[in-house]
Amino acid sequence: MTIASSSPPFRRRGDGVLAAVFIAPAMLGFLVFLLWPTLRGVYLSFTRFNLLTPAEWVGLDNYVRMVNDPIFWDSLGVTVEYVILNIGVQTVAALAIAVLLQRLTQSALLRGIVLTPYLMSNVVAGLVWLWILDTQLGIGNEIIGALGVDRIPFLADETWAIPTIALINVWRHVGYTALLLFAGLQAIPNDVYEAARVDGASEWRMFWRVTLPLLRPVLAVVLIMTVIGSFQVFDTVAVTTAGGPANATNVLQFYIYGSAFGRFQFGYASAMSVALLVVLSAITVLQYRLTRAGRSDLG
Amino acid sequence: MAATTATTPPTPTDMPAVRPTRRRLSLGRAAAWTVMGLIVLITLLPFYWILRTALSTNAGLGADPANPLPVDLTTSGFERALGLQSAEEAIAQGGTGGGLDFWRYLVNSVIVSTLITGCQIFFSAMAAYAFARLRWRGRDQVFGLFLAGLMVPTIFTLLPNFVLIKQLHLVDSLLGIALPSLFMTPFAIFFLRQFFMNIPHEVEEAAFLDGAGKVRIFFRVILPMASTRILTLAVLTYITSWNDYFWPLMVSYSDGSRVLTVALAIFRAQTPATGVDWSGLTAATLIAALPMLVLFAASARRIVSSIGFTGIK
């Protein structure tokens, strides 16, 4: 910011004391509930800890156990399957909605409607779709039946459960993602489209040649955020399938939760959290590099 | 993330409206409108369907699952969810008879969400002001550290935070649920800092010449100017804390600190896998979701336009 560097007369002396006062509450929250727990989580992952007795240092035991734990690898696999389905469908759908909102109409009402599922909690969204997709009485299966297809036990079947949960969460989150992308689209100057149209480009061609390249930096950041969020799926699983059938939806967070609060293995649960943190950091860095998120084609 | 903060695109409300050029209704546009209509349908139909189910009887639902209207129109599901029915009556209607006091959870949810929203935004605004408008050594480094906090996944801090809350003897209390998000989130600070940075210095200088100190300028000039942004952030924060499930599930054990999301999951777990009390369950779902729908309806016009890319970076 160029404005910030020019110093008006009254700003000559520093604001150290005032700044310290203003930042104190936020700093307290940051140190106590974000930085300290992060460090403590890493420490706990090297201990055996059940809340009742003091944490006991066990070195790499938890990590060795994790690497040899088939359920851990299963749940990591299930989580990755969920993330790929959820992010894949959500990104394409959100992009489509954002472009439709941008190119078709600027209606604030439509934007509001698209956002409504985001107001529901994951618990509510899970319950709503649990009912709609119920094998016996759900309207979803009634419609499928009317089309002449056999009933599908969406959440009770090992192959269907994860895709179903992924789509439920797409329903809840796609509107918010679409609005973020829509805001990014608004920043693309209209003359770029005008120029393309003069050149005789079709809407389809404009999407691929204008919209997508210019939206890329925004898309990259949104993608990184949604992937991080998506890896942390828990609520929907907890209310719909509770990890079943036969561990088919035992996502990593659910397994971590069970280890901590079901079996009181806080050390082991912390080690798996560290693993999740490492995976997420690696994905973030990789995504950031691959999509060259920092650079904009606009400038 | 640091690199993305370098550019500051204006908020969408500042942009000249990009009007789609009026063209005759082509086949492509008709198809696009059809897709849009389909999206609206998929978005809204589930809401109608839970309302229709909540107003039906369980017996009716079993007999006529595809009826688009409520079957045997009744408010019995709502009475059951709100604990207004006797146990015998509830069981006769297909409920469990296990009492759940949704009014109480509603009040708990309101207390927790209001506390979090009020405190978090106020403290975050103070910090954002210090990061955006005050000059002090190490400012950008400290801000960078806060931003890095965005990358830490929630699950990672939940277990150690639980241990801490337990040591503070705040488990199973509303304060214990609220405390970790009471002071700030990196997101809130970032969201407001972006706005504060773009306020012209002349505004501050004028107030300063009138004899106002910086504290006064913050409360009387900066905060009022940011009211739409703060409203947007408040609604988003309220929705997030209202909908939170994982953390309250960890910390809350009894009715005194139970919030709606947790209560709803318990209500669901209580009904047997065969013969679920769908009418009661969907009624409870609506009760849990309604306050957010009302909040959104009241504020949508302003916040929908102000959820912008500047906010998420």
Coordinates of C-alpha atoms in Angstrom, one line a residue:
Chain A
M1 CA 0.0 0.0 0.0
T2 CA 1.5 3.3 -1.0
I3 CA -0.8 5.3 1.3
A4 CA 0.6 3.5 4.4
S5 CA 4.2 4.5 3.7
S6 CA 3.6 8.2 3.6
S7 CA 3.4 9.2 7.3
P8 CA 1.0 11.9 8.2
P9 CA 2.3 14.3 11.0
F10 CA 0.4 12.7 13.9
R11 CA 1.7 9.2 13.1
R12 CA 5.3 10.1 13.6
R13 CA 5.7 8.5 17.0
G14 CA 5.1 4.7 17.2
D15 CA 1.9 3.3 18.6
G16 CA 3.7 0.5 20.6
V17 CA 1.8 0.7 23.9
L18 CA -1.6 1.2 22.3
A19 CA -1.0 -1.7 19.8
A20 CA 0.0 -4.0 22.7
V21 CA -3.3 -3.2 24.5
F22 CA -5.3 -3.7 21.3
I23 CA -3.7 -6.9 20.4
A24 CA -3.6 -8.4 23.9
P25 CA -6.9 -10.4 23.8
A26 CA -6.2 -11.8 20.3
M27 CA -2.7 -12.7 21.3
L28 CA -3.9 -14.5 24.4
G29 CA -6.3 -16.5 22.3
F30 CA -3.6 -17.2 19.7
L31 CA -1.0 -18.4 22.2
V32 CA -3.3 -20.4 24.5
F33 CA -5.7 -22.0 22.0
L34 CA -3.7 -22.2 18.8
L35 CA 0.0 -22.1 19.2
W36 CA 0.3 -23.9 22.5
P37 CA -2.1 -26.7 21.6
T38 CA -0.2 -27.2 18.3
L39 CA 3.1 -27.7 20.2
R40 CA 1.4 -29.7 22.9
G41 CA -0.2 -32.0 20.2
V42 CA 3.2 -32.7 18.8
Y43 CA 4.5 -33.5 22.3
L44 CA 1.6 -35.7 23.2
S45 CA 2.2 -37.8 20.0
F46 CA 5.4 -39.0 21.6
T47 CA 3.7 -40.1 24.8
R48 CA 1.3 -42.6 26.2
F49 CA -1.5 -40.5 27.7
N50 CA -5.0 -41.5 28.9
L51 CA -6.0 -38.3 30.8
L52 CA -6.0 -40.1 34.1
T53 CA -2.2 -40.5 34.7
P54 CA 0.5 -38.1 33.6
A55 CA 1.7 -38.4 30.0
E56 CA 4.6 -40.9 29.7
W57 CA 7.3 -40.4 27.1
V58 CA 7.4 -43.4 24.7
G59 CA 9.4 -42.0 21.8
L60 CA 8.3 -43.1 18.4
D61 CA 6.1 -45.9 19.7
N62 CA 2.9 -44.3 18.5
Y63 CA 4.3 -43.7 15.0
V64 CA 5.6 -47.2 14.7
R65 CA 2.1 -48.5 15.8
M66 CA 0.5 -46.1 13.3
V67 CA 2.6 -47.3 10.3
N68 CA 1.7 -50.9 11.2
D69 CA -2.0 -50.3 11.9
P70 CA -4.1 -51.5 8.9
I71 CA -7.1 -49.6 10.2
F72 CA -5.2 -46.4 10.1
W73 CA -4.2 -47.0 6.4
D74 CA -7.8 -48.0 5.6
S75 CA -9.2 -44.9 7.2
L76 CA -6.6 -42.7 5.3
G77 CA -7.7 -44.4 2.1
V78 CA -11.4 -43.8 2.8
T79 CA -10.6 -40.2 3.6
V80 CA -8.8 -39.7 0.4
E81 CA -11.6 -41.3 -1.6
Y82 CA -14.0 -39.0 0.1
V83 CA -11.9 -35.9 -0.5
I84 CA -11.4 -36.7 -4.2
L85 CA -15.2 -37.2 -4.8
N86 CA -16.2 -34.3 -2.6
I87 CA -13.7 -31.8 -4.1
G88 CA -14.1 -33.0 -7.7
V89 CA -17.9 -32.7 -7.8
Q90 CA -18.0 -29.6 -5.6
T91 CA -15.4 -27.6 -7.6
V92 CA -17.0 -28.3 -11.0
A93 CA -20.5 -27.6 -9.6
A94 CA -19.5 -24.4 -7.8
L95 CA -17.7 -23.2 -10.9
A96 CA -20.8 -23.9 -13.0
I97 CA -23.1 -22.1 -10.6
A98 CA -20.7 -19.1 -10.3
V99 CA -20.5 -18.7 -14.1
L100 CA -24.2 -19.1 -14.4
L101 CA -24.7 -16.4 -11.8
Q102 CA -22.3 -14.2 -13.5
R103 CA -23.2 -14.6 -17.2
L104 CA -27.0 -15.2 -16.8
T105 CA -28.2 -12.9 -14.1
Q106 CA -26.9 -10.8 -11.3
S107 CA -29.8 -11.6 -9.1
A108 CA -29.0 -11.3 -5.4
L109 CA -32.1 -13.5 -4.6
L110 CA -30.6 -16.4 -6.6
R111 CA -27.3 -15.9 -4.8
G112 CA -29.1 -16.0 -1.5
I113 CA -31.0 -19.2 -2.4
V114 CA -27.8 -21.0 -3.5
L115 CA -26.3 -20.2 -0.1
T116 CA -29.2 -21.6 2.1
P117 CA -27.9 -25.1 2.6
Y118 CA -24.7 -23.5 4.0
L119 CA -26.9 -22.3 6.9
M120 CA -27.6 -25.9 7.9
S121 CA -25.2 -27.7 10.2
N122 CA -23.6 -30.8 8.9
V123 CA -25.7 -32.7 11.4
V124 CA -28.9 -31.2 10.0
A125 CA -27.8 -31.8 6.4
G126 CA -26.9 -35.4 7.3
L127 CA -30.3 -36.0 8.9
V128 CA -32.2 -34.4 6.0
W129 CA -30.5 -36.6 3.4
L130 CA -30.6 -39.7 5.7
W131 CA -34.4 -39.3 5.5
I132 CA -34.6 -38.5 1.8
L133 CA -32.3 -41.4 0.9
D134 CA -33.9 -43.9 3.3
T135 CA -34.1 -47.3 1.7
Q136 CA -37.7 -48.0 2.6
L137 CA -39.5 -44.6 2.9
G138 CA -37.2 -42.1 1.3
I139 CA -38.5 -39.9 -1.5
G140 CA -35.2 -40.4 -3.3
N141 CA -35.8 -44.1 -3.6
E142 CA -39.4 -43.5 -4.5
I143 CA -38.2 -41.4 -7.5
I144 CA -35.6 -43.9 -8.5
G145 CA -38.3 -46.6 -8.2
A146 CA -40.6 -44.6 -10.5
L147 CA -37.8 -44.5 -13.0
G148 CA -37.7 -48.3 -12.9
V149 CA -34.4 -48.6 -11.0
D150 CA -34.0 -50.9 -8.0
R151 CA -33.8 -49.3 -4.6
I152 CA -30.4 -48.3 -3.5
P153 CA -29.4 -48.6 0.2
F154 CA -27.3 -45.4 -0.2
L155 CA -25.9 -45.2 3.3
A156 CA -26.1 -48.8 4.3
D157 CA -24.0 -50.2 1.4
E158 CA -20.2 -50.3 1.5
T159 CA -19.7 -49.0 -2.0
W160 CA -22.4 -46.3 -1.9
A161 CA -21.8 -44.9 1.6
I162 CA -18.7 -42.7 0.9
P163 CA -20.0 -41.3 -2.4
T164 CA -23.3 -40.5 -0.7
I165 CA -21.7 -38.7 2.2
A166 CA -19.4 -36.8 -0.3
L167 CA -22.5 -35.6 -2.2
I168 CA -24.4 -34.6 0.9
N169 CA -21.5 -32.3 1.9
V170 CA -21.4 -31.0 -1.7
W171 CA -25.0 -30.0 -1.3
R172 CA -24.2 -28.1 1.9
H173 CA -21.0 -26.4 0.8
V174 CA -21.3 -25.8 -2.9
G175 CA -23.2 -22.5 -2.6
Y176 CA -20.6 -20.9 -0.4
T177 CA -17.8 -22.0 -2.7
A178 CA -19.8 -20.8 -5.7
L179 CA -20.2 -17.3 -4.0
L180 CA -16.4 -17.1 -3.4
L181 CA -15.8 -17.9 -7.0
F182 CA -18.5 -15.5 -8.1
A183 CA -16.8 -12.7 -6.3
G184 CA -13.6 -13.7 -8.1
L185 CA -15.4 -13.6 -11.4
Q186 CA -16.7 -10.1 -10.6
A187 CA -13.1 -8.9 -10.7
I188 CA -12.7 -9.9 -14.3
P189 CA -13.2 -6.7 -16.4
N190 CA -16.2 -6.9 -18.7
D191 CA -14.2 -5.5 -21.7
V192 CA -12.2 -8.7 -21.8
Y193 CA -15.5 -10.5 -22.6
E194 CA -16.5 -7.7 -25.0
A195 CA -13.3 -8.0 -26.9
A196 CA -13.6 -11.8 -27.1
R197 CA -17.2 -11.4 -28.4
V198 CA -16.1 -9.0 -31.1
D199 CA -13.6 -11.7 -32.1
G200 CA -16.6 -14.0 -32.5
A201 CA -15.9 -16.2 -29.5
S202 CA -18.7 -18.4 -28.2
E203 CA -19.7 -18.5 -24.5
W204 CA -18.1 -21.9 -24.3
R205 CA -14.9 -20.7 -25.8
M206 CA -14.9 -17.6 -23.6
F207 CA -15.2 -19.8 -20.5
W208 CA -12.1 -21.8 -21.5
R209 CA -10.0 -19.0 -22.9
V210 CA -11.0 -16.0 -20.7
T211 CA -12.9 -17.0 -17.5
L212 CA -10.9 -20.0 -16.4
P213 CA -7.3 -18.6 -16.9
L214 CA -8.2 -15.3 -15.3
L215 CA -10.0 -17.0 -12.4
R216 CA -7.1 -19.4 -11.7
P217 CA -5.5 -17.6 -8.7
V218 CA -8.9 -17.4 -6.9
L219 CA -9.7 -20.9 -7.9
A220 CA -6.4 -22.1 -6.5
V221 CA -6.9 -20.5 -3.1
V222 CA -10.5 -21.7 -2.9
L223 CA -9.3 -25.2 -3.8
I224 CA -6.6 -25.2 -1.1
M225 CA -9.2 -24.1 1.5
T226 CA -11.8 -26.6 0.5
V227 CA -9.4 -29.5 0.4
I228 CA -8.2 -28.7 3.9
G229 CA -11.8 -28.5 5.1
S230 CA -12.8 -31.6 3.3
F231 CA -10.0 -33.7 4.9
Q232 CA -11.6 -32.9 8.2
V233 CA -15.0 -34.6 7.5
F234 CA -16.6 -35.8 10.7
D235 CA -20.1 -34.5 11.6
T236 CA -21.9 -36.0 8.6
V237 CA -20.3 -39.4 9.1
A238 CA -21.1 -39.3 12.8
V239 CA -24.8 -38.8 12.3
T240 CA -25.4 -40.9 9.2
T241 CA -23.2 -44.0 9.3
A242 CA -21.1 -43.7 12.4
G243 CA -18.1 -45.2 10.5
G244 CA -20.0 -48.2 9.1
P245 CA -21.0 -50.3 7.4
A246 CA -17.9 -52.5 8.2
N247 CA -15.5 -49.5 8.5
A248 CA -16.5 -48.3 5.0
T249 CA -16.9 -44.7 6.2
N250 CA -14.3 -44.8 9.0
V251 CA -12.7 -41.5 8.0
L252 CA -9.5 -40.4 9.7
Q253 CA -11.1 -37.9 12.0
F254 CA -13.6 -40.5 13.1
Y255 CA -10.9 -42.9 13.9
I256 CA -8.9 -40.3 15.7
Y257 CA -12.0 -39.3 17.7
G258 CA -12.7 -43.0 18.6
S259 CA -9.0 -43.6 19.7
A260 CA -9.1 -40.5 21.9
F261 CA -12.6 -40.7 23.4
G262 CA -13.6 -44.3 22.9
R263 CA -10.4 -45.9 23.9
F264 CA -8.7 -43.0 25.7
Q265 CA -5.4 -43.3 23.7
F266 CA -4.7 -39.6 23.5
G267 CA -1.0 -40.2 22.5
Y268 CA -2.0 -42.4 19.6
A269 CA -4.7 -40.1 18.5
S270 CA -2.3 -37.1 18.6
A271 CA 0.2 -39.0 16.5
M272 CA -2.5 -39.6 13.9
S273 CA -3.4 -35.9 14.1
V274 CA 0.3 -35.0 13.4
A275 CA 0.1 -37.3 10.4
L276 CA -3.0 -35.5 9.1
L277 CA -1.2 -32.2 9.7
V278 CA 1.8 -33.4 7.7
V279 CA -0.4 -34.6 4.8
L280 CA -2.4 -31.4 4.7
S281 CA 0.7 -29.2 4.8
A282 CA 2.3 -31.2 2.0
I283 CA -0.9 -31.0 -0.1
T284 CA -1.1 -27.2 0.5
V285 CA 2.5 -26.6 -0.6
L286 CA 2.1 -28.9 -3.6
Q287 CA -1.2 -27.3 -4.7
Y288 CA 0.2 -23.8 -4.2
R289 CA 3.2 -24.7 -6.4
L290 CA 1.2 -26.5 -9.1
T291 CA -1.4 -23.8 -9.4
R292 CA 1.1 -20.9 -9.1
A293 CA -1.5 -19.4 -6.8
G294 CA 0.5 -16.3 -6.1
R295 CA 0.6 -15.0 -9.6
S296 CA -2.3 -13.5 -11.3
D297 CA -2.9 -13.3 -15.0
L298 CA -4.8 -10.1 -14.6
G299 CA -2.0 -7.8 -13.6
Chain B
M1 CA -0.7 -18.0 1.6
A2 CA 1.5 -14.9 2.1
A3 CA 1.8 -14.2 -1.6
T4 CA -1.9 -13.9 -2.2
T5 CA -2.2 -11.1 0.4
A6 CA 0.0 -8.9 -1.8
T7 CA -2.8 -7.9 -4.1
T8 CA -6.0 -6.3 -2.7
P9 CA -8.9 -6.6 -5.2
P10 CA -11.7 -4.2 -4.4
T11 CA -14.8 -5.8 -2.7
P12 CA -17.5 -6.8 -5.2
T13 CA -19.7 -4.0 -3.9
D14 CA -17.2 -1.4 -5.1
M15 CA -17.2 -2.8 -8.6
P16 CA -19.2 -1.4 -11.4
A17 CA -22.0 -4.0 -11.9
V18 CA -21.1 -6.2 -14.8
R19 CA -24.3 -6.5 -16.7
P20 CA -24.8 -9.4 -18.9
T21 CA -25.5 -8.1 -22.4
R22 CA -29.1 -8.5 -23.3
R23 CA -29.5 -10.9 -26.1
R24 CA -32.4 -12.7 -27.6
L25 CA -33.3 -16.0 -25.9
S26 CA -31.0 -18.4 -27.7
L27 CA -31.0 -22.2 -27.3
G28 CA -27.9 -21.9 -25.1
R29 CA -29.4 -19.4 -22.7
A30 CA -32.6 -21.5 -22.4
A31 CA -30.4 -24.5 -21.6
A32 CA -28.4 -22.5 -19.0
W33 CA -31.7 -21.3 -17.4
T34 CA -32.9 -24.9 -17.2
V35 CA -29.7 -25.9 -15.4
M36 CA -30.1 -22.9 -13.0
G37 CA -33.7 -24.0 -12.3
L38 CA -32.5 -27.5 -11.6
I39 CA -29.9 -26.2 -9.2
V40 CA -32.5 -24.1 -7.3
L41 CA -34.7 -27.2 -7.1
I42 CA -32.0 -29.4 -5.7
T43 CA -31.1 -26.7 -3.3
L44 CA -34.6 -26.0 -1.9
L45 CA -36.6 -29.2 -2.3
P46 CA -35.0 -30.9 0.8
F47 CA -36.2 -28.0 2.9
Y48 CA -39.8 -28.5 1.8
W49 CA -39.5 -32.2 2.2
I50 CA -38.5 -32.0 5.9
L51 CA -41.3 -29.5 6.5
R52 CA -43.8 -31.9 4.9
T53 CA -42.4 -34.8 6.9
A54 CA -42.4 -32.9 10.2
L55 CA -46.1 -32.2 9.7
S56 CA -47.0 -35.8 9.0
T57 CA -47.7 -38.7 11.3
N58 CA -45.2 -41.6 11.4
A59 CA -48.0 -44.1 10.5
G60 CA -49.0 -41.9 7.5
L61 CA -45.4 -41.6 6.3
G62 CA -45.2 -45.4 6.2
A63 CA -48.5 -45.8 4.4
D64 CA -47.9 -43.1 1.8
P65 CA -44.2 -42.3 1.4
A66 CA -44.4 -40.5 -1.9
N67 CA -47.3 -38.1 -1.1
P68 CA -46.1 -34.6 -1.9
L69 CA -48.3 -33.2 0.9
P70 CA -48.1 -33.8 4.6
V71 CA -49.8 -37.1 5.4
D72 CA -52.5 -36.7 8.2
L73 CA -51.5 -33.1 8.9
T74 CA -50.4 -32.8 12.5
T75 CA -48.1 -30.9 14.8
S76 CA -47.4 -34.0 16.9
G77 CA -43.8 -34.2 15.7
F78 CA -43.0 -30.7 16.9
E79 CA -44.7 -31.4 20.2
R80 CA -42.6 -34.5 20.6
A81 CA -39.4 -32.7 19.7
L82 CA -40.2 -29.9 22.2
G83 CA -41.0 -32.3 25.0
L84 CA -44.6 -31.3 25.1
Q85 CA -46.0 -34.8 24.8
S86 CA -46.2 -37.3 27.6
A87 CA -44.0 -40.4 27.2
E88 CA -47.0 -42.7 26.5
E89 CA -48.4 -40.4 23.9
A90 CA -45.0 -40.0 22.3
I91 CA -44.5 -43.8 22.1
A92 CA -48.0 -44.2 20.6
Q93 CA -47.0 -41.7 17.9
G94 CA -43.8 -43.7 17.1
G95 CA -41.4 -41.7 19.3
T96 CA -39.1 -43.0 21.9
G97 CA -40.5 -41.4 25.0
G98 CA -36.9 -40.5 25.9
G99 CA -37.2 -36.8 27.0
L100 CA -35.1 -34.2 25.2
D101 CA -35.6 -30.6 26.2
F102 CA -35.0 -28.7 22.9
W103 CA -35.9 -25.3 24.4
R104 CA -33.0 -25.7 26.8
Y105 CA -30.6 -26.6 24.0
L106 CA -31.9 -23.8 21.9
V107 CA -31.1 -21.4 24.8
N108 CA -27.6 -23.0 25.2
S109 CA -26.9 -22.6 21.5
V110 CA -28.0 -18.9 21.6
I111 CA -25.8 -18.2 24.6
V112 CA -22.7 -20.0 23.2
S113 CA -23.0 -18.5 19.7
T114 CA -23.8 -15.0 20.9
L115 CA -20.8 -15.1 23.3
I116 CA -18.4 -16.4 20.7
T117 CA -19.7 -13.9 18.0
G118 CA -19.6 -10.9 20.2
C119 CA -16.2 -11.4 21.8
Q120 CA -14.4 -12.9 18.8
I121 CA -15.4 -10.1 16.5
F122 CA -14.7 -7.4 19.0
F123 CA -11.2 -8.7 19.9
S124 CA -10.5 -9.5 16.3
A125 CA -11.4 -6.0 15.3
M126 CA -9.1 -4.6 17.9
A127 CA -6.3 -6.7 16.6
A128 CA -7.1 -6.0 13.0
Y129 CA -6.9 -2.3 13.8
A130 CA -3.5 -2.7 15.4
F131 CA -2.3 -4.7 12.4
A132 CA -3.8 -2.3 9.8
R133 CA -3.6 1.2 11.3
L134 CA -1.1 1.3 14.2
R135 CA 2.7 1.4 13.7
W136 CA 4.8 -0.8 15.9
R137 CA 7.9 -2.9 15.6
G138 CA 7.5 -6.5 14.4
R139 CA 3.9 -5.9 13.2
D140 CA 4.2 -7.7 9.9
Q141 CA 6.0 -10.7 11.5
V142 CA 3.4 -11.1 14.2
F143 CA 0.6 -10.9 11.5
G144 CA 2.4 -13.5 9.5
L145 CA 2.4 -15.8 12.5
F146 CA -1.3 -15.3 13.0
L147 CA -1.9 -16.0 9.3
A148 CA 0.1 -19.2 9.5
G149 CA -2.5 -20.3 12.2
L150 CA -5.0 -20.6 9.3
M151 CA -3.2 -23.6 8.1
V152 CA -3.5 -25.6 11.3
P153 CA -6.4 -28.0 10.9
T154 CA -9.0 -27.8 13.7
I155 CA -8.6 -31.5 14.6
F156 CA -5.0 -30.8 15.5
T157 CA -5.8 -28.3 18.3
L158 CA -9.0 -30.1 19.5
L159 CA -7.3 -32.8 21.6
P160 CA -4.8 -30.6 23.4
N161 CA -7.5 -28.0 23.9
F162 CA -9.7 -30.6 25.4
V163 CA -6.9 -31.5 27.8
L164 CA -6.5 -27.8 28.7
I165 CA -10.2 -27.2 29.2
K166 CA -10.3 -30.3 31.4
Q167 CA -7.4 -28.9 33.5
L168 CA -9.3 -25.6 33.9
H169 CA -12.3 -27.6 35.1
L170 CA -14.5 -26.2 32.4
V171 CA -15.6 -29.4 30.9
D172 CA -19.4 -29.6 30.6
S173 CA -19.9 -25.9 30.8
L174 CA -21.0 -23.4 28.2
L175 CA -17.9 -21.3 28.9
G176 CA -15.8 -24.4 28.1
I177 CA -17.5 -24.7 24.7
A178 CA -17.0 -21.0 23.9
L179 CA -13.6 -20.3 25.3
P180 CA -11.3 -21.6 22.5
S181 CA -13.0 -19.4 19.9
L182 CA -13.7 -16.5 22.2
F183 CA -10.6 -14.4 21.5
M184 CA -9.9 -14.5 17.8
T185 CA -9.7 -16.5 14.6
P186 CA -7.0 -15.7 12.1
F187 CA -9.8 -15.6 9.5
A188 CA -11.7 -12.8 11.4
I189 CA -8.6 -10.7 11.9
F190 CA -7.6 -11.1 8.2
F191 CA -11.2 -10.3 7.0
L192 CA -11.3 -7.0 9.0
R193 CA -7.7 -6.0 8.4
Q194 CA -8.3 -6.1 4.7
F195 CA -11.1 -3.6 5.1
F196 CA -9.3 -1.3 7.6
M197 CA -6.3 -1.0 5.4
N198 CA -8.3 0.5 2.6
I199 CA -9.9 3.3 4.7
P200 CA -8.2 6.5 3.5
H201 CA -5.9 8.2 6.0
E202 CA -7.6 11.5 5.5
V203 CA -10.6 10.2 7.5
E204 CA -8.4 9.5 10.5
E205 CA -6.5 12.7 10.2
A206 CA -9.7 14.8 10.2
A207 CA -10.8 13.1 13.4
F208 CA -7.4 13.6 14.9
L209 CA -7.4 17.3 14.2
D210 CA -10.7 17.5 16.0
G211 CA -8.9 16.2 19.0
A212 CA -9.9 12.6 19.0
G213 CA -7.3 10.0 20.2
K214 CA -6.7 6.7 18.4
V215 CA -8.9 4.7 20.7
R216 CA -11.7 7.2 20.1
I217 CA -11.1 7.1 16.3
F218 CA -11.3 3.3 16.4
F219 CA -14.7 3.3 18.2
R220 CA -16.2 6.3 16.6
V221 CA -14.9 6.3 13.1
I222 CA -13.4 3.0 12.0
L223 CA -15.9 0.6 13.6
P224 CA -19.0 2.4 12.2
M225 CA -17.4 2.6 8.8
A226 CA -16.9 -1.1 8.8
S227 CA -20.4 -2.0 9.9
T228 CA -21.5 -3.9 6.8
R229 CA -18.3 -5.9 6.9
I230 CA -18.7 -6.6 10.6
L231 CA -22.3 -7.6 10.0
T232 CA -21.2 -10.1 7.3
L233 CA -18.5 -11.5 9.6
A234 CA -20.9 -11.7 12.5
V235 CA -23.5 -13.7 10.5
L236 CA -20.8 -16.1 9.2
T237 CA -19.4 -16.5 12.7
Y238 CA -22.8 -17.0 14.2
I239 CA -23.6 -19.7 11.6
T240 CA -20.3 -21.4 12.2
S241 CA -20.5 -21.5 16.0
W242 CA -24.2 -22.5 15.8
N243 CA -23.4 -25.4 13.5
D244 CA -20.3 -26.6 15.3
Y245 CA -20.6 -30.2 16.5
F246 CA -17.3 -31.8 17.0
W247 CA -16.0 -29.5 19.8
P248 CA -19.2 -29.3 21.8
L249 CA -19.6 -33.1 21.5
M250 CA -16.1 -33.4 23.1
V251 CA -16.7 -31.0 25.9
S252 CA -20.4 -31.4 26.8
Y253 CA -21.8 -34.3 28.7
S254 CA -25.1 -33.2 30.3
D255 CA -28.2 -31.1 29.6
G256 CA -26.7 -28.0 31.2
S257 CA -24.2 -27.5 28.4
R258 CA -25.8 -29.4 25.5
V259 CA -26.2 -27.4 22.3
L260 CA -28.7 -28.1 19.5
T261 CA -26.3 -29.9 17.1
V262 CA -25.3 -32.4 19.8
A263 CA -28.9 -32.8 21.1
L264 CA -30.0 -33.5 17.5
A265 CA -27.4 -36.2 17.1
I266 CA -28.5 -37.8 20.4
F267 CA -32.2 -37.6 19.3
R268 CA -31.2 -39.4 16.2
A269 CA -29.2 -42.0 18.0
Q270 CA -32.1 -42.7 20.4
T271 CA -34.5 -43.7 17.7
P272 CA -34.2 -47.3 16.8
A273 CA -32.7 -48.2 13.4
T274 CA -36.0 -49.9 12.5
G275 CA -39.0 -47.6 12.8
V276 CA -37.2 -44.3 13.1
D277 CA -39.4 -41.5 14.4
W278 CA -39.0 -39.5 11.2
S279 CA -41.8 -37.1 12.0
G280 CA -40.2 -36.1 15.3
L281 CA -36.7 -36.1 13.9
T282 CA -37.4 -33.8 11.0
A283 CA -39.4 -31.5 13.4
A284 CA -36.3 -31.4 15.7
T285 CA -34.1 -30.7 12.6
L286 CA -36.3 -27.8 11.6
I287 CA -36.2 -26.3 15.2
A288 CA -32.4 -26.6 15.1
A289 CA -32.1 -24.9 11.6
L290 CA -34.9 -22.3 11.8
P291 CA -33.0 -19.6 13.8
M292 CA -30.2 -19.6 11.1
L293 CA -32.8 -19.3 8.3
V294 CA -34.4 -16.3 10.1
L295 CA -31.0 -14.7 10.8
F296 CA -30.1 -15.1 7.1
A297 CA -33.4 -13.9 5.8
A298 CA -33.0 -10.8 7.8
S299 CA -29.4 -10.0 6.7
A300 CA -29.1 -11.8 3.3
R301 CA -29.4 -8.7 1.2
R302 CA -26.4 -7.1 2.6
I303 CA -24.2 -10.0 3.4
V304 CA -24.6 -11.9 0.1
S305 CA -22.9 -9.1 -1.8
S306 CA -20.1 -8.7 0.8
I307 CA -18.9 -12.3 1.0
G308 CA -16.0 -11.6 -1.3
F309 CA -12.7 -13.0 -2.3
T310 CA -11.0 -10.4 -0.1
G311 CA -12.6 -12.2 2.8
I312 CA -11.1 -15.6 2.3
K313 CA -7.6 -14.8 1.4

